[in-house]
PDB file of C-alpha atoms in Angstrom:
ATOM      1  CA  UNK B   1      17.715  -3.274  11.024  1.00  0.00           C
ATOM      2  CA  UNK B   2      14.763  -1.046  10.798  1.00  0.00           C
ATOM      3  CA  UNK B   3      11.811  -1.817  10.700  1.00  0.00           C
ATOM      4  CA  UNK B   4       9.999  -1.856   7.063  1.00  0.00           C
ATOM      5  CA  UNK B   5       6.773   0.327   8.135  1.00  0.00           C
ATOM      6  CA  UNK B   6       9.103   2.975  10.007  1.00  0.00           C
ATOM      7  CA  UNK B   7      11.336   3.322   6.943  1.00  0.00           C
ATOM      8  CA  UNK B   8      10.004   6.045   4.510  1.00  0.00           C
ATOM      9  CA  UNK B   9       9.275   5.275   0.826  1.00  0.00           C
ATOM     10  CA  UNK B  10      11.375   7.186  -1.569  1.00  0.00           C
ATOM     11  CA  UNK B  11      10.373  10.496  -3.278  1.00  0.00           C
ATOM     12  CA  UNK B  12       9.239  10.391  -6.673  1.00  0.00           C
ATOM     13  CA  UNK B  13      11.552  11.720  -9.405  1.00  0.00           C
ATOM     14  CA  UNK B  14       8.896  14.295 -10.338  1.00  0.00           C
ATOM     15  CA  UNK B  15       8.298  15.644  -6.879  1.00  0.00           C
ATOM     16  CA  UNK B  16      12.071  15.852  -6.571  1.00  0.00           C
ATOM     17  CA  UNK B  17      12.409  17.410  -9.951  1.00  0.00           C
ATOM     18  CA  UNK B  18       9.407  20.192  -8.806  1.00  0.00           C
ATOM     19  CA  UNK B  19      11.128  20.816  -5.568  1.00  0.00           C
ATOM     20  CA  UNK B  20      14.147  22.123  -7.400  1.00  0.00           C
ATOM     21  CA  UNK B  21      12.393  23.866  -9.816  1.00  0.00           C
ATOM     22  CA  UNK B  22      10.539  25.564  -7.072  1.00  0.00           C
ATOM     23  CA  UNK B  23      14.025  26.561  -5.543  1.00  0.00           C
ATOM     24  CA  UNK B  24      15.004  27.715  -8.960  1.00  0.00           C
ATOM     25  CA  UNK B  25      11.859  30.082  -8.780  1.00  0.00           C
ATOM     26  CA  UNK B  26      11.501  28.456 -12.212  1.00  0.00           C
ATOM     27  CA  UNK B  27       7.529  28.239 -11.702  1.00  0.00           C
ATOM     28  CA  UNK B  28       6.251  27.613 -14.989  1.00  0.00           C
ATOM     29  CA  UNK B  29       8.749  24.570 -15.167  1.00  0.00           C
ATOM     30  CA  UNK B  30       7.700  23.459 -11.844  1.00  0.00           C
ATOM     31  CA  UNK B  31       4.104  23.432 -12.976  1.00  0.00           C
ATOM     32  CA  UNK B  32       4.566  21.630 -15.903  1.00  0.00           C
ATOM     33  CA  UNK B  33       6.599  18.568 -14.044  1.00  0.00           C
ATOM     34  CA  UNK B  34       3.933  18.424 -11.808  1.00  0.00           C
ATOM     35  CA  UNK B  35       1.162  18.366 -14.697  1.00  0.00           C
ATOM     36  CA  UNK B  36       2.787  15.612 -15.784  1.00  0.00           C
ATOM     37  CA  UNK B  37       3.209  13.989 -13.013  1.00  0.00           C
ATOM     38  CA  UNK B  38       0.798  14.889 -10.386  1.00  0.00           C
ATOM     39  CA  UNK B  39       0.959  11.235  -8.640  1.00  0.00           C
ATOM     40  CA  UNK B  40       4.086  11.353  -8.189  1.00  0.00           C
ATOM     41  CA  UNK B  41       4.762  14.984  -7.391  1.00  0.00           C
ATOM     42  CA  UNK B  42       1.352  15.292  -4.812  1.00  0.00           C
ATOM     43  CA  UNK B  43       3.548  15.896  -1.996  1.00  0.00           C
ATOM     44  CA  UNK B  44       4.946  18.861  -3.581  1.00  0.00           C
ATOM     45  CA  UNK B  45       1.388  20.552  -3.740  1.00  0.00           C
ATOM     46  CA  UNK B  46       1.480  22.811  -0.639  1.00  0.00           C
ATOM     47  CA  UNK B  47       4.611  24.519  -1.956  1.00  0.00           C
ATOM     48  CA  UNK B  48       3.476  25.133  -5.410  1.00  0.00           C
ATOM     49  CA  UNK B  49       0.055  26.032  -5.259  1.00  0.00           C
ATOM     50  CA  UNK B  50       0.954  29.287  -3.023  1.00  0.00           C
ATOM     51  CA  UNK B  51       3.899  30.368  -5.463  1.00  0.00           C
ATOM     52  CA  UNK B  52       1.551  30.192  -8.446  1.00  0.00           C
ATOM     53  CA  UNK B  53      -0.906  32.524  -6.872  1.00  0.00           C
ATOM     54  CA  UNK B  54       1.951  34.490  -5.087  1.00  0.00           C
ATOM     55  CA  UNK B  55       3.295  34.961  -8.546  1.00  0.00           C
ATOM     56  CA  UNK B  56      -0.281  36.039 -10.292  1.00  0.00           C
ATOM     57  CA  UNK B  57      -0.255  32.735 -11.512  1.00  0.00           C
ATOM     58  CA  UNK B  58      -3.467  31.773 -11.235  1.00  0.00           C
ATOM     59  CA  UNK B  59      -5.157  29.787 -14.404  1.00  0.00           C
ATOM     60  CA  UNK B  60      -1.785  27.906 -13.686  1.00  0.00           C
ATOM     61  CA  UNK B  61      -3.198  26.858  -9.886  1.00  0.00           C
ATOM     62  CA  UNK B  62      -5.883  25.865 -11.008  1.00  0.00           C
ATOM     63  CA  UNK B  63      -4.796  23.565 -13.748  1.00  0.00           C
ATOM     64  CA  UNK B  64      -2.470  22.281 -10.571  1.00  0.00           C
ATOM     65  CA  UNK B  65      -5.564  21.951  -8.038  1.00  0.00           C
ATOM     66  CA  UNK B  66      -7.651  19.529 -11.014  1.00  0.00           C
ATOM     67  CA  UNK B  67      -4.531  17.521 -11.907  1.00  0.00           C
ATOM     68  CA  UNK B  68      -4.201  16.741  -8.222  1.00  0.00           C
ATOM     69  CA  UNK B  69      -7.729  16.088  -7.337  1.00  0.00           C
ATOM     70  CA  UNK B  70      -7.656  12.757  -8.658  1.00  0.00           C
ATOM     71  CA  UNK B  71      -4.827  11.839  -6.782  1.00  0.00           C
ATOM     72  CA  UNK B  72      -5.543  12.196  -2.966  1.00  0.00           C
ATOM     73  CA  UNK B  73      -7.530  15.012  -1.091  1.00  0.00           C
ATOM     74  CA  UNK B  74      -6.541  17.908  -0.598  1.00  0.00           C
ATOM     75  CA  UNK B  75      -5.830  19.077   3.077  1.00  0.00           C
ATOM     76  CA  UNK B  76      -7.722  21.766   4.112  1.00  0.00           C
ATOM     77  CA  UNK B  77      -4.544  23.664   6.091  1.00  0.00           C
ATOM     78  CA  UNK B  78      -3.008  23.953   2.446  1.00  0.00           C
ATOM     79  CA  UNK B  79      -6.298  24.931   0.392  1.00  0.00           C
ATOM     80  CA  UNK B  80      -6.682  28.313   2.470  1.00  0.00           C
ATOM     81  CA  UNK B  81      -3.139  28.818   2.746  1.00  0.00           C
ATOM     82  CA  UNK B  82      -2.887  29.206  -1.113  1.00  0.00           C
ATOM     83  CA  UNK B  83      -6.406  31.014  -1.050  1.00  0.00           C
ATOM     84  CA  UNK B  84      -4.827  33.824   1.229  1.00  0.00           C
ATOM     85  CA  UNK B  85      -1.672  33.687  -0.994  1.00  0.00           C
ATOM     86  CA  UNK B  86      -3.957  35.370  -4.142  1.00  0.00           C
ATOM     87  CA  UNK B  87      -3.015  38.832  -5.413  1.00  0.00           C
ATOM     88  CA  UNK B  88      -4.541  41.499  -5.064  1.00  0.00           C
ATOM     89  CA  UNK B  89      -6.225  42.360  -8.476  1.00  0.00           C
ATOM     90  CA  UNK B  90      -6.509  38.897 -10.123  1.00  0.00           C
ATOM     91  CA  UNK B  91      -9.455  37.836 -12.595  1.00  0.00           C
ATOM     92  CA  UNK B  92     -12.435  37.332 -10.362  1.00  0.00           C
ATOM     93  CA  UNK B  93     -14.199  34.708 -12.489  1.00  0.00           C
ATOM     94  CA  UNK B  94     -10.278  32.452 -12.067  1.00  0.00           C
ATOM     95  CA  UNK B  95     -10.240  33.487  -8.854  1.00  0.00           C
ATOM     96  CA  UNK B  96     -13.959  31.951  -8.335  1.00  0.00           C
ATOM     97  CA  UNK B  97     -13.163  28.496 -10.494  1.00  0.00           C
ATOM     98  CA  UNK B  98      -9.883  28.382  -7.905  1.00  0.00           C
ATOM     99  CA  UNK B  99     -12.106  28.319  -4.855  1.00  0.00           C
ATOM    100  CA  UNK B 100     -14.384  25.780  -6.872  1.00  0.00           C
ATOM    101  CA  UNK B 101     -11.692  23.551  -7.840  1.00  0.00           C
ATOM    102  CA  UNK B 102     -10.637  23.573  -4.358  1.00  0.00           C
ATOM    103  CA  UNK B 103     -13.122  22.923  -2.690  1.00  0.00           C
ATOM    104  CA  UNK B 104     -14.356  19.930  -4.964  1.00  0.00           C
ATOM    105  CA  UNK B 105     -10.228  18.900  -4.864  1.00  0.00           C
ATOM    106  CA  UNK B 106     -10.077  19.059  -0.793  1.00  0.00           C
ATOM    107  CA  UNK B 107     -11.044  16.751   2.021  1.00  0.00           C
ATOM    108  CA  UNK B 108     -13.819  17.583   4.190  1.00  0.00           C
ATOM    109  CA  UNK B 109     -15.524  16.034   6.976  1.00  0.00           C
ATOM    110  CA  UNK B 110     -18.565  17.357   6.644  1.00  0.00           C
ATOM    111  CA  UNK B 111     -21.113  19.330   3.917  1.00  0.00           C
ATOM    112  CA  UNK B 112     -21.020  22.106   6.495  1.00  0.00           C
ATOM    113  CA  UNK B 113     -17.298  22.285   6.457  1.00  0.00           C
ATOM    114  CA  UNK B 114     -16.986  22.482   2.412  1.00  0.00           C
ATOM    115  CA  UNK B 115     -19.726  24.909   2.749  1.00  0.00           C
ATOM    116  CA  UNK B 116     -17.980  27.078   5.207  1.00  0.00           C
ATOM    117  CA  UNK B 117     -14.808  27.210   3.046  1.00  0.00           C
ATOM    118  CA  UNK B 118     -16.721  28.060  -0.133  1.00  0.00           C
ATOM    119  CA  UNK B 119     -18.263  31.021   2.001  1.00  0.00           C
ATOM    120  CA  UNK B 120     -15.015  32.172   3.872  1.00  0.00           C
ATOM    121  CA  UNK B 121     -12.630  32.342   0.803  1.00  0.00           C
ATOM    122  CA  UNK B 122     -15.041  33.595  -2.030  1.00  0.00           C
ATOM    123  CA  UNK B 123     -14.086  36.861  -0.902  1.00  0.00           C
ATOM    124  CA  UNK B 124     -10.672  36.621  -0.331  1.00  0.00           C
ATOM    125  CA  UNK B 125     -10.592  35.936  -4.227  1.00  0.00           C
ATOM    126  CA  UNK B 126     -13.366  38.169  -5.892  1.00  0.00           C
TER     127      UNK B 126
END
């Protein structure tokens, strides 16, 4: 019998659901389930925010970063992942409110740190 800390809960029916939609490349449906269900479907953050901005997608990650701010932090690993994941050529002034979003969305240690990530991906999205 194992024991009832080692045994892990099980997944939410909306992160399952955004998982497959994800490996559907059905984005917009993906997005949606996890709109809806952003408690549930947290875990499935680091693999959608990146193929929202891969896919130009951006108003769309940012409408995922706010739903999920509520919900737990955001690690910091993930947030510059999807930051680097941008297009070339998005809208500056999204790309700006992304980097916002995130960085009021993510889990810091410090003032400095937020700071530092504010000032490192600005560019990567203007």
């Amino acid at each position: 019998v194992k024991a009832a800390h080692l045994v892990r809960p099980a997944a939410s029916a909306s992160l399952l659901q955004v998982r497959a939609l994800l490996k559907q490349r059905q984005l917009t449906a993906a997005r949606e389930v996890f709109l809806r269900g952003a408690a549930g479907a947290h875990e499935a953050l680091q693999e959608l925010l990146p193929a929202l901005l891969k896919a130009g997608d951006v108003s769309g990650a940012l409408l995922v970063v706010k739903a999920a701010k509520p919900t737990a932090p955001l690690p910091q690993a993930a947030l510059l992942a999807s930051m680097l994941a941008m297009p070339q050529g998005a809208d500056g002034e999204q790309g700006r409110l992304l980097v916002e979003a995130s960085v009021g969305a993510g889990s810091w240690p410090s003032q400095e740190h937020e700071d530092y990530f504010r000032r490192m991906t600005r560019p990567i999205v203007l």
